[in-house]
Amino acid sequence: MDIHEHQAKSILAEFGVPVPKGHLAFSPEQAAHAARMLGGGRVVVKAQIHSGGRGAAGGVKLCTSEAEVRSYAATLLGKTLVTKQTGAGGKLIERLWIEEATDIAQEIYLGFVLDRKSERIMIVASGHGGMEIEDLAEKDPGSLVRMIIDPAAGLVEFQARDLAFRLGLKGKQIGQFVTTLRACYRAYRDLDAMMVEINPLAVTGAGDLVALDAKMSFDTNALYRRPQVAALRDPGQEDPRESSAHDNGLAYVGLEGDIGCIINGAGLAMATMDMIHLAGGAPANFLDIGGGASPERVVTAFRTVLTDPNVGVILVNIFAGINRCDWIARGVVQAYQEVGLTLPVIVRLSGTNVEEGREIIRTSGLPLMSADTLAEAAKLAVRSRPSPIAAQ
Ligand code: GDP
Ligand code: MN
């Protein structure tokens, strides 16, 4: 789960990261008021959306007067910002962060990520941070410093100092960097984060370190024990398809294709998506309905898949080990009737009570197509897609 920059800054500040003063604004008037409260000097107006790359997309602006803050806030609020990371749909700007401006002497990149290979938290850093960091990472990956943290020892001071030296920091910056690094590490570890990123961590004209941007993302599976973090969720920034699935406890990831998938088990879901591609189609989603899927859950899964207007056909693929095919089949029939489906539905059942399940599908009197194998189901789904002409 992602959070906003201002939320990440507030969390990191509590752990000891130096951040500039700022205020939240939901209207141009509030933005102007925030600029006044910051002393009326230069401020930065920052669009709060769940995405990086805002600077390059026009979502971050240095303003020198209150009037400028007000007019820029009016331009941004309610607008959809498309960045390199949002996809073509962009993200709606509903709030702004108004922050005192900092003069920047150097921009450092600092990231904490989970290194799956070593199963440890890894720090990635560069002395040349800022908006071009992705290009740098691509062209000159060797210029990024990487450091893996031993969970038993934690982030020890000499490691932090070593990193400070490798980034070319000097004097008082070293102590400030050690404090910042350890604060980020503790925030990451104590809050079940998946990612903490400060880019840029600026060296100011006066030679101090300050976090000008902050990004945090959290492990969704740990949110149950981090209610303060869970409360920071902003559904307005999420894919609406995924929000509704999340609220219903389904594992769902929205994709670009038109074949809606309802599958039990993450592995089978991945295999099904591969088979769809192999048959020349594209899945509209990943959806794992889980092991003990009741007919009600199947109905919910259908409703979730149908929140995506691109879906033109639905493929249900169930291997019933824990589950029973007859139960799933009843769920499909119930869903078809309750949801008032008009789309073609392909059902492939396998496993426990498969004969009973197929019988229910066959005798339902509904236009459900049955497939015996996964390959057959994928081919049928691709063939049953409404043609572009018919869809108009
Ligand atoms: P991002 O593009 O979404 O990563 O947004 P950032 O918060 O990183 O802002 C983009 C860029 O704006 C930064 O890389 C900085 O170069 C610049 N910027 C942000 N805050 C300030 C500031 O207070 N003063 C100055 N001079 N530049 C800033
Ligand atoms: Mn940034």
Tab-separated table of C-alpha atoms and ligand atoms in Angstrom:
chain	number	residue	atom	x	y	z
A	1	MET	CA	0.000	0.000	0.000
A	2	ASP	CA	1.308	3.423	-0.975
A	3	ILE	CA	0.894	6.634	1.017
A	4	HIS	CA	1.297	10.315	0.172
A	5	GLU	CA	4.549	12.248	0.375
A	6	HIS	CA	3.317	14.406	3.274
A	7	GLN	CA	2.320	11.285	5.233
A	8	ALA	CA	5.705	9.643	4.623
A	9	LYS	CA	7.468	12.858	5.686
A	10	SER	CA	5.458	13.025	8.879
A	11	ILE	CA	6.271	9.381	9.720
A	12	LEU	CA	9.962	9.757	8.907
A	13	ALA	CA	10.186	13.020	10.873
A	14	GLU	CA	8.888	11.181	13.945
A	15	PHE	CA	11.733	8.727	13.560
A	16	GLY	CA	14.262	11.555	13.273
A	17	VAL	CA	14.601	12.443	9.573
A	18	PRO	CA	14.983	16.217	8.992
A	19	VAL	CA	12.156	17.511	6.770
A	20	PRO	CA	11.110	21.043	5.758
A	21	LYS	CA	8.067	22.676	7.381
A	22	GLY	CA	4.888	22.354	5.385
A	23	HIS	CA	1.090	22.356	5.418
A	24	LEU	CA	-1.619	20.451	3.630
A	25	ALA	CA	-4.097	22.300	1.388
A	26	PHE	CA	-7.311	21.161	-0.285
A	27	SER	CA	-8.183	24.503	-1.888
A	28	PRO	CA	-6.318	27.507	-3.381
A	29	GLU	CA	-7.336	29.559	-0.303
A	30	GLN	CA	-5.829	26.976	2.035
A	31	ALA	CA	-2.702	26.910	-0.120
A	32	ALA	CA	-2.336	30.687	0.147
A	33	HIS	CA	-2.942	30.500	3.886
A	34	ALA	CA	-0.304	27.771	4.214
A	35	ALA	CA	2.207	29.958	2.339
A	36	ARG	CA	1.435	32.805	4.741
A	37	MET	CA	1.933	30.553	7.762
A	38	LEU	CA	5.325	29.588	6.373
A	39	GLY	CA	6.405	33.225	6.584
A	40	GLY	CA	5.472	34.510	3.146
A	41	GLY	CA	8.805	33.611	1.524
A	42	ARG	CA	9.481	31.170	-1.277
A	43	VAL	CA	7.472	27.957	-1.046
A	44	VAL	CA	7.122	24.797	-3.110
A	45	VAL	CA	3.632	23.712	-4.155
A	46	LYS	CA	3.549	19.915	-4.485
A	47	ALA	CA	0.766	17.783	-5.924
A	48	GLN	CA	0.050	14.875	-3.602
A	49	ILE	CA	-0.557	11.786	-5.690
A	50	HIS	CA	0.641	8.217	-5.294
A	51	SER	CA	3.397	8.537	-7.865
A	52	GLY	CA	6.900	9.811	-8.383
A	53	GLY	CA	7.984	11.794	-11.421
A	54	ARG	CA	5.702	14.685	-10.441
A	55	GLY	CA	8.414	17.273	-10.957
A	56	ALA	CA	8.909	16.385	-14.611
A	57	ALA	CA	5.116	16.318	-15.137
A	58	GLY	CA	4.525	19.803	-13.736
A	59	GLY	CA	3.262	18.727	-10.316
A	60	VAL	CA	5.972	20.498	-8.292
A	61	LYS	CA	6.480	24.255	-8.509
A	62	LEU	CA	8.608	26.787	-6.730
A	63	CYS	CA	6.539	29.908	-6.019
A	64	THR	CA	7.729	33.332	-4.937
A	65	SER	CA	4.448	35.009	-3.990
A	66	GLU	CA	1.154	34.162	-2.360
A	67	ALA	CA	-0.675	35.044	-5.556
A	68	GLU	CA	1.469	32.601	-7.463
A	69	VAL	CA	0.739	29.867	-4.890
A	70	ARG	CA	-2.977	30.524	-5.172
A	71	SER	CA	-3.038	30.436	-8.954
A	72	TYR	CA	-0.830	27.372	-9.226
A	73	ALA	CA	-2.933	25.569	-6.608
A	74	ALA	CA	-6.047	26.398	-8.642
A	75	THR	CA	-4.410	24.930	-11.752
A	76	LEU	CA	-3.416	21.704	-10.024
A	77	LEU	CA	-6.382	20.834	-7.821
A	78	GLY	CA	-8.934	18.639	-9.533
A	79	LYS	CA	-6.574	17.961	-12.415
A	80	THR	CA	-5.311	14.534	-13.397
A	81	LEU	CA	-1.538	14.365	-13.430
A	82	VAL	CA	0.079	11.904	-15.816
A	83	THR	CA	3.643	10.979	-14.856
A	84	LYS	CA	6.070	8.373	-16.117
A	85	GLN	CA	4.820	6.098	-13.334
A	86	THR	CA	1.027	6.576	-13.406
A	87	GLY	CA	0.194	5.110	-16.804
A	88	ALA	CA	-1.956	6.990	-19.319
A	89	GLY	CA	-4.881	7.331	-16.906
A	90	GLY	CA	-2.913	9.530	-14.490
A	91	LYS	CA	-3.878	10.291	-10.891
A	92	LEU	CA	-6.316	12.867	-9.580
A	93	ILE	CA	-4.822	15.712	-7.522
A	94	GLU	CA	-7.067	16.262	-4.516
A	95	ARG	CA	-4.555	17.691	-2.064
A	96	LEU	CA	-1.416	19.797	-2.137
A	97	TRP	CA	1.556	19.997	0.161
A	98	ILE	CA	2.848	23.547	0.606
A	99	GLU	CA	6.394	23.508	1.868
A	100	GLU	CA	9.063	26.102	2.679
A	101	ALA	CA	11.558	26.186	-0.194
A	102	THR	CA	15.094	24.913	0.253
A	103	ASP	CA	18.134	25.966	-1.728
A	104	ILE	CA	19.795	22.844	-2.994
A	105	ALA	CA	23.569	22.374	-3.281
A	106	GLN	CA	23.473	18.622	-3.944
A	107	GLU	CA	20.776	15.991	-4.409
A	108	ILE	CA	21.306	12.555	-2.862
A	109	TYR	CA	19.210	9.512	-3.677
A	110	LEU	CA	18.416	7.208	-0.768
A	111	GLY	CA	16.269	4.106	-1.010
A	112	PHE	CA	15.458	1.186	1.278
A	113	VAL	CA	14.054	-1.860	-0.459
A	114	LEU	CA	13.591	-5.540	0.221
A	115	ASP	CA	16.311	-7.556	-1.479
A	116	ARG	CA	14.567	-10.852	-2.160
A	117	LYS	CA	17.810	-12.601	-3.048
A	118	SER	CA	19.463	-12.042	0.328
A	119	GLU	CA	16.064	-11.836	2.110
A	120	ARG	CA	17.251	-8.641	3.745
A	121	ILE	CA	16.691	-4.928	3.669
A	122	MET	CA	18.992	-3.251	1.170
A	123	ILE	CA	20.014	0.380	0.975
A	124	VAL	CA	20.519	1.885	-2.466
A	125	ALA	CA	22.136	5.312	-2.613
A	126	SER	CA	23.682	7.756	-5.041
A	127	GLY	CA	25.409	11.092	-4.741
A	128	HIS	CA	23.651	12.154	-7.951
A	129	GLY	CA	19.980	11.953	-6.974
A	130	GLY	CA	17.056	14.044	-8.169
A	131	MET	CA	14.808	13.711	-11.155
A	132	GLU	CA	17.284	11.916	-13.416
A	133	ILE	CA	18.008	9.043	-11.045
A	134	GLU	CA	16.176	6.489	-13.190
A	135	ASP	CA	18.246	7.383	-16.257
A	136	LEU	CA	21.401	7.138	-14.165
A	137	ALA	CA	20.350	3.745	-12.785
A	138	GLU	CA	19.865	2.537	-16.356
A	139	LYS	CA	22.979	4.028	-17.957
A	140	ASP	CA	25.410	3.623	-15.096
A	141	PRO	CA	24.064	1.087	-12.574
A	142	GLY	CA	27.553	0.761	-11.076
A	143	SER	CA	27.317	4.319	-9.778
A	144	LEU	CA	24.641	3.278	-7.284
A	145	VAL	CA	25.962	2.196	-3.906
A	146	ARG	CA	24.269	-0.871	-2.469
A	147	MET	CA	24.441	-2.070	1.114
A	148	ILE	CA	22.702	-5.033	2.720
A	149	ILE	CA	21.658	-4.890	6.363
A	150	ASP	CA	22.068	-7.831	8.715
A	151	PRO	CA	18.776	-8.114	10.584
A	152	ALA	CA	20.472	-9.437	13.740
A	153	ALA	CA	22.825	-6.473	14.071
A	154	GLY	CA	20.521	-3.902	12.467
A	155	LEU	CA	21.981	-0.902	10.677
A	156	VAL	CA	25.205	-0.329	12.566
A	157	GLU	CA	26.867	3.051	12.800
A	158	PHE	CA	30.075	2.207	10.955
A	159	GLN	CA	28.038	1.009	7.956
A	160	ALA	CA	26.116	4.264	7.934
A	161	ARG	CA	29.329	6.305	8.193
A	162	ASP	CA	30.912	4.239	5.438
A	163	LEU	CA	27.981	5.050	3.171
A	164	ALA	CA	28.238	8.751	4.055
A	165	PHE	CA	31.898	8.740	2.993
A	166	ARG	CA	31.130	6.898	-0.228
A	167	LEU	CA	28.592	9.593	-1.093
A	168	GLY	CA	31.211	12.263	-0.505
A	169	LEU	CA	29.546	13.847	2.527
A	170	LYS	CA	31.644	15.935	4.903
A	171	GLY	CA	31.715	17.422	8.421
A	172	LYS	CA	28.344	17.814	10.132
A	173	GLN	CA	26.638	16.086	7.199
A	174	ILE	CA	28.066	12.759	8.323
A	175	GLY	CA	26.285	12.815	11.680
A	176	GLN	CA	23.077	14.033	10.041
A	177	PHE	CA	23.301	11.284	7.437
A	178	VAL	CA	23.811	8.576	10.083
A	179	THR	CA	20.746	9.853	11.968
A	180	THR	CA	18.678	9.940	8.756
A	181	LEU	CA	19.747	6.479	7.677
A	182	ARG	CA	19.022	4.885	11.027
A	183	ALA	CA	15.671	6.659	11.253
A	184	CYS	CA	14.647	5.315	7.834
A	185	TYR	CA	15.781	1.833	8.766
A	186	ARG	CA	13.769	1.808	11.987
A	187	ALA	CA	10.709	3.215	10.223
A	188	TYR	CA	11.031	0.524	7.551
A	189	ARG	CA	11.446	-2.298	10.055
A	190	ASP	CA	9.017	-1.180	12.751
A	191	LEU	CA	6.156	-0.348	10.380
A	192	ASP	CA	6.438	-3.316	7.984
A	193	ALA	CA	7.385	-1.123	5.061
A	194	MET	CA	8.313	-2.540	1.657
A	195	MET	CA	10.007	0.625	0.435
A	196	VAL	CA	11.296	3.892	1.848
A	197	GLU	CA	12.707	6.397	-0.612
A	198	ILE	CA	14.073	9.904	-0.129
A	199	ASN	CA	14.837	11.564	-3.442
A	200	PRO	CA	16.220	14.073	-3.161
A	201	LEU	CA	17.847	14.058	0.229
A	202	ALA	CA	19.217	17.549	-0.269
A	203	VAL	CA	22.414	19.084	0.939
A	204	THR	CA	21.339	22.700	1.474
A	205	GLY	CA	23.326	25.799	0.711
A	206	ALA	CA	24.187	25.944	4.424
A	207	GLY	CA	25.498	22.385	4.213
A	208	ASP	CA	22.691	20.605	6.093
A	209	LEU	CA	20.769	17.518	5.037
A	210	VAL	CA	17.020	17.682	4.557
A	211	ALA	CA	14.546	15.257	2.956
A	212	LEU	CA	12.782	17.163	0.161
A	213	ASP	CA	10.739	14.215	-1.025
A	214	ALA	CA	9.676	10.984	0.664
A	215	LYS	CA	7.914	7.872	-0.474
A	216	MET	CA	6.833	4.880	1.578
A	217	SER	CA	5.035	1.743	0.637
A	218	PHE	CA	3.804	-0.927	3.044
A	219	ASP	CA	3.247	-4.648	3.111
A	220	THR	CA	-0.516	-5.094	2.728
A	221	ASN	CA	-0.363	-8.428	4.513
A	222	ALA	CA	0.937	-6.718	7.660
A	223	LEU	CA	-1.613	-3.892	7.762
A	224	TYR	CA	-3.773	-5.796	10.245
A	225	ARG	CA	-1.138	-5.133	12.889
A	226	ARG	CA	-0.380	-1.554	11.804
A	227	PRO	CA	-3.723	0.206	12.180
A	228	GLN	CA	-2.066	3.663	12.179
A	229	VAL	CA	-0.529	2.870	8.803
A	230	ALA	CA	-3.727	1.301	7.443
A	231	ALA	CA	-5.548	4.536	8.341
A	232	LEU	CA	-3.351	6.426	5.850
A	233	ARG	CA	-4.872	4.601	2.892
A	234	ASP	CA	-6.303	6.896	0.214
A	235	PRO	CA	-8.721	4.887	-1.965
A	236	GLY	CA	-8.994	7.898	-4.296
A	237	GLN	CA	-5.461	7.106	-5.505
A	238	GLU	CA	-6.066	3.415	-6.105
A	239	ASP	CA	-7.258	1.565	-9.175
A	240	PRO	CA	-11.032	1.468	-8.437
A	241	ARG	CA	-11.103	-2.167	-9.564
A	242	GLU	CA	-8.470	-3.051	-6.979
A	243	SER	CA	-10.113	-1.040	-4.181
A	244	SER	CA	-13.366	-2.932	-4.532
A	245	ALA	CA	-11.533	-6.276	-4.627
A	246	HIS	CA	-9.474	-5.310	-1.587
A	247	ASP	CA	-12.639	-4.389	0.338
A	248	ASN	CA	-14.010	-7.838	-0.454
A	249	GLY	CA	-10.847	-9.636	0.605
A	250	LEU	CA	-9.966	-10.873	-2.905
A	251	ALA	CA	-6.433	-10.971	-4.301
A	252	TYR	CA	-6.919	-8.935	-7.490
A	253	VAL	CA	-4.593	-7.067	-9.819
A	254	GLY	CA	-6.047	-5.060	-12.689
A	255	LEU	CA	-4.470	-5.567	-16.135
A	256	GLU	CA	-4.993	-4.162	-19.622
A	257	GLY	CA	-6.689	-7.041	-21.513
A	258	ASP	CA	-10.344	-8.031	-21.998
A	259	ILE	CA	-10.532	-11.580	-20.624
A	260	GLY	CA	-11.780	-11.488	-17.037
A	261	CYS	CA	-10.276	-14.259	-14.903
A	262	ILE	CA	-11.691	-15.973	-11.820
A	263	ILE	CA	-9.265	-18.565	-10.567
A	264	ASN	CA	-8.375	-20.341	-7.361
A	265	GLY	CA	-4.752	-20.287	-6.356
A	266	ALA	CA	-2.107	-17.764	-7.330
A	267	GLY	CA	-0.051	-20.339	-9.246
A	268	LEU	CA	-3.005	-21.501	-11.316
A	269	ALA	CA	-3.934	-17.863	-11.930
A	270	MET	CA	-0.445	-17.165	-13.295
A	271	ALA	CA	-0.542	-20.307	-15.449
A	272	THR	CA	-3.953	-19.315	-16.798
A	273	MET	CA	-2.705	-15.868	-17.729
A	274	ASP	CA	0.194	-17.487	-19.579
A	275	MET	CA	-2.202	-19.796	-21.432
A	276	ILE	CA	-4.383	-16.850	-22.439
A	277	HIS	CA	-1.334	-15.076	-23.870
A	278	LEU	CA	-0.289	-18.264	-25.645
A	279	ALA	CA	-3.750	-18.490	-27.219
A	280	GLY	CA	-3.353	-14.933	-28.512
A	281	GLY	CA	-5.415	-13.067	-25.914
A	282	ALA	CA	-4.789	-10.772	-22.968
A	283	PRO	CA	-6.127	-11.108	-19.413
A	284	ALA	CA	-8.068	-8.207	-17.884
A	285	ASN	CA	-6.994	-9.152	-14.402
A	286	PHE	CA	-5.329	-11.498	-12.008
A	287	LEU	CA	-7.811	-12.816	-9.460
A	288	ASP	CA	-7.231	-15.495	-6.869
A	289	ILE	CA	-10.524	-16.409	-5.286
A	290	GLY	CA	-8.859	-18.463	-2.549
A	291	GLY	CA	-9.150	-22.030	-1.342
A	292	GLY	CA	-12.549	-22.445	0.304
A	293	ALA	CA	-14.540	-20.325	-2.127
A	294	SER	CA	-18.245	-20.367	-1.299
A	295	PRO	CA	-20.949	-19.592	-3.893
A	296	GLU	CA	-21.225	-16.100	-2.314
A	297	ARG	CA	-17.529	-15.548	-2.865
A	298	VAL	CA	-17.871	-16.616	-6.487
A	299	VAL	CA	-20.646	-14.048	-6.908
A	300	THR	CA	-18.400	-11.368	-5.364
A	301	ALA	CA	-15.593	-12.384	-7.703
A	302	PHE	CA	-17.897	-11.969	-10.718
A	303	ARG	CA	-18.981	-8.532	-9.518
A	304	THR	CA	-15.340	-7.532	-9.019
A	305	VAL	CA	-14.266	-8.683	-12.475
A	306	LEU	CA	-17.227	-6.837	-13.986
A	307	THR	CA	-16.190	-3.497	-12.425
A	308	ASP	CA	-13.713	-3.400	-15.323
A	309	PRO	CA	-15.553	-2.101	-18.422
A	310	ASN	CA	-12.952	-3.695	-20.718
A	311	VAL	CA	-14.010	-7.216	-19.801
A	312	GLY	CA	-15.665	-8.926	-22.769
A	313	VAL	CA	-15.563	-12.546	-21.662
A	314	ILE	CA	-15.051	-14.342	-18.350
A	315	LEU	CA	-12.922	-17.389	-17.774
A	316	VAL	CA	-13.464	-19.378	-14.593
A	317	ASN	CA	-10.724	-21.882	-13.893
A	318	ILE	CA	-10.928	-23.912	-10.704
A	319	PHE	CA	-8.854	-26.784	-9.505
A	320	ALA	CA	-10.779	-28.044	-6.516
A	321	GLY	CA	-8.555	-29.650	-3.934
A	322	ILE	CA	-9.790	-28.017	-0.756
A	323	ASN	CA	-12.807	-26.833	-2.676
A	324	ARG	CA	-15.546	-28.800	-4.439
A	325	CYS	CA	-16.413	-28.351	-8.105
A	326	ASP	CA	-20.146	-28.677	-7.500
A	327	TRP	CA	-19.988	-25.826	-5.017
A	328	ILE	CA	-18.104	-23.611	-7.432
A	329	ALA	CA	-20.501	-24.544	-10.248
A	330	ARG	CA	-23.440	-23.534	-8.085
A	331	GLY	CA	-21.673	-20.230	-7.400
A	332	VAL	CA	-21.219	-19.633	-11.128
A	333	VAL	CA	-24.886	-20.331	-11.851
A	334	GLN	CA	-25.953	-18.113	-8.956
A	335	ALA	CA	-23.622	-15.338	-10.107
A	336	TYR	CA	-24.934	-15.547	-13.672
A	337	GLN	CA	-28.489	-15.087	-12.443
A	338	GLU	CA	-27.858	-12.539	-9.672
A	339	VAL	CA	-25.491	-10.304	-11.574
A	340	GLY	CA	-27.591	-10.456	-14.741
A	341	LEU	CA	-24.651	-11.456	-16.905
A	342	THR	CA	-24.738	-11.082	-20.636
A	343	LEU	CA	-21.101	-11.858	-21.395
A	344	PRO	CA	-19.892	-15.272	-22.519
A	345	VAL	CA	-18.556	-17.352	-19.617
A	346	ILE	CA	-16.165	-20.268	-19.956
A	347	VAL	CA	-15.875	-22.672	-17.047
A	348	ARG	CA	-13.105	-25.161	-16.591
A	349	LEU	CA	-13.414	-27.371	-13.527
A	350	SER	CA	-11.056	-30.016	-12.293
A	351	GLY	CA	-10.595	-31.952	-9.054
A	352	THR	CA	-13.004	-32.940	-6.320
A	353	ASN	CA	-16.584	-33.658	-7.485
A	354	VAL	CA	-15.734	-32.586	-11.023
A	355	GLU	CA	-18.511	-34.681	-12.603
A	356	GLU	CA	-21.171	-33.166	-10.351
A	357	GLY	CA	-19.801	-29.707	-11.094
A	358	ARG	CA	-19.870	-30.179	-14.856
A	359	GLU	CA	-23.372	-31.588	-14.616
A	360	ILE	CA	-24.580	-28.422	-12.867
A	361	ILE	CA	-23.020	-26.277	-15.606
A	362	ARG	CA	-24.469	-28.509	-18.363
A	363	THR	CA	-28.006	-28.597	-16.984
A	364	SER	CA	-28.138	-24.971	-15.845
A	365	GLY	CA	-29.927	-23.881	-19.000
A	366	LEU	CA	-27.535	-20.921	-19.117
A	367	PRO	CA	-25.160	-20.123	-21.988
A	368	LEU	CA	-22.110	-21.319	-20.045
A	369	MET	CA	-19.327	-23.006	-21.990
A	370	SER	CA	-17.542	-25.888	-20.385
A	371	ALA	CA	-13.908	-26.769	-21.117
A	372	ASP	CA	-11.998	-29.829	-19.987
A	373	THR	CA	-8.461	-28.527	-20.129
A	374	LEU	CA	-6.827	-25.208	-19.412
A	375	ALA	CA	-5.543	-24.876	-22.988
A	376	GLU	CA	-9.029	-25.459	-24.351
A	377	ALA	CA	-10.520	-22.949	-21.918
A	378	ALA	CA	-7.992	-20.283	-22.928
A	379	LYS	CA	-8.646	-20.861	-26.642
A	380	LEU	CA	-12.402	-20.707	-26.102
A	381	ALA	CA	-12.042	-17.465	-24.164
A	382	VAL	CA	-9.964	-15.856	-26.909
A	383	ARG	CA	-12.460	-17.001	-29.559
A	384	SER	CA	-15.473	-15.782	-27.555
A	385	ARG	CA	-14.274	-12.198	-27.174
A	386	PRO	CA	-16.688	-9.752	-28.734
A	387	SER	CA	-15.176	-8.475	-31.964
A	388	PRO	CA	-14.283	-4.766	-31.969
A	389	ILE	CA	-17.162	-4.126	-34.403
A	390	ALA	CA	-19.723	-5.969	-32.313
A	391	ALA	CA	-18.556	-4.086	-29.232
A	392	GLN	CA	-19.395	-0.693	-30.736
B	1	GDP	P1	9.025	13.866	-7.783
B	1	GDP	O1	9.353	14.447	-9.117
B	1	GDP	O2	7.647	13.261	-7.758
B	1	GDP	O3	10.064	12.918	-7.303
B	1	GDP	O4	8.927	15.098	-6.742
B	1	GDP	P2	10.046	15.789	-5.828
B	1	GDP	O5	9.431	16.121	-4.547
B	1	GDP	O6	11.295	14.995	-5.773
B	1	GDP	O7	10.328	17.156	-6.587
B	1	GDP	C1	10.916	17.177	-7.879
B	1	GDP	C2	12.131	18.068	-7.884
B	1	GDP	O8	11.788	19.382	-7.496
B	1	GDP	C3	13.224	17.646	-6.920
B	1	GDP	O9	14.039	16.652	-7.470
B	1	GDP	C4	13.944	18.931	-6.686
B	1	GDP	O10	14.973	19.104	-7.657
B	1	GDP	C5	12.900	19.994	-6.890
B	1	GDP	N1	12.499	20.541	-5.567
B	1	GDP	C6	11.685	19.999	-4.661
B	1	GDP	N2	11.633	20.777	-3.539
B	1	GDP	C7	12.437	21.825	-3.771
B	1	GDP	C8	12.832	22.968	-3.010
B	1	GDP	O11	12.431	23.196	-1.867
B	1	GDP	N3	13.704	23.823	-3.586
B	1	GDP	C9	14.189	23.634	-4.843
B	1	GDP	N4	15.043	24.521	-5.353
B	1	GDP	N5	13.859	22.575	-5.590
B	1	GDP	C10	13.001	21.685	-5.066
B	2	MN	MN	11.411	12.852	-5.813
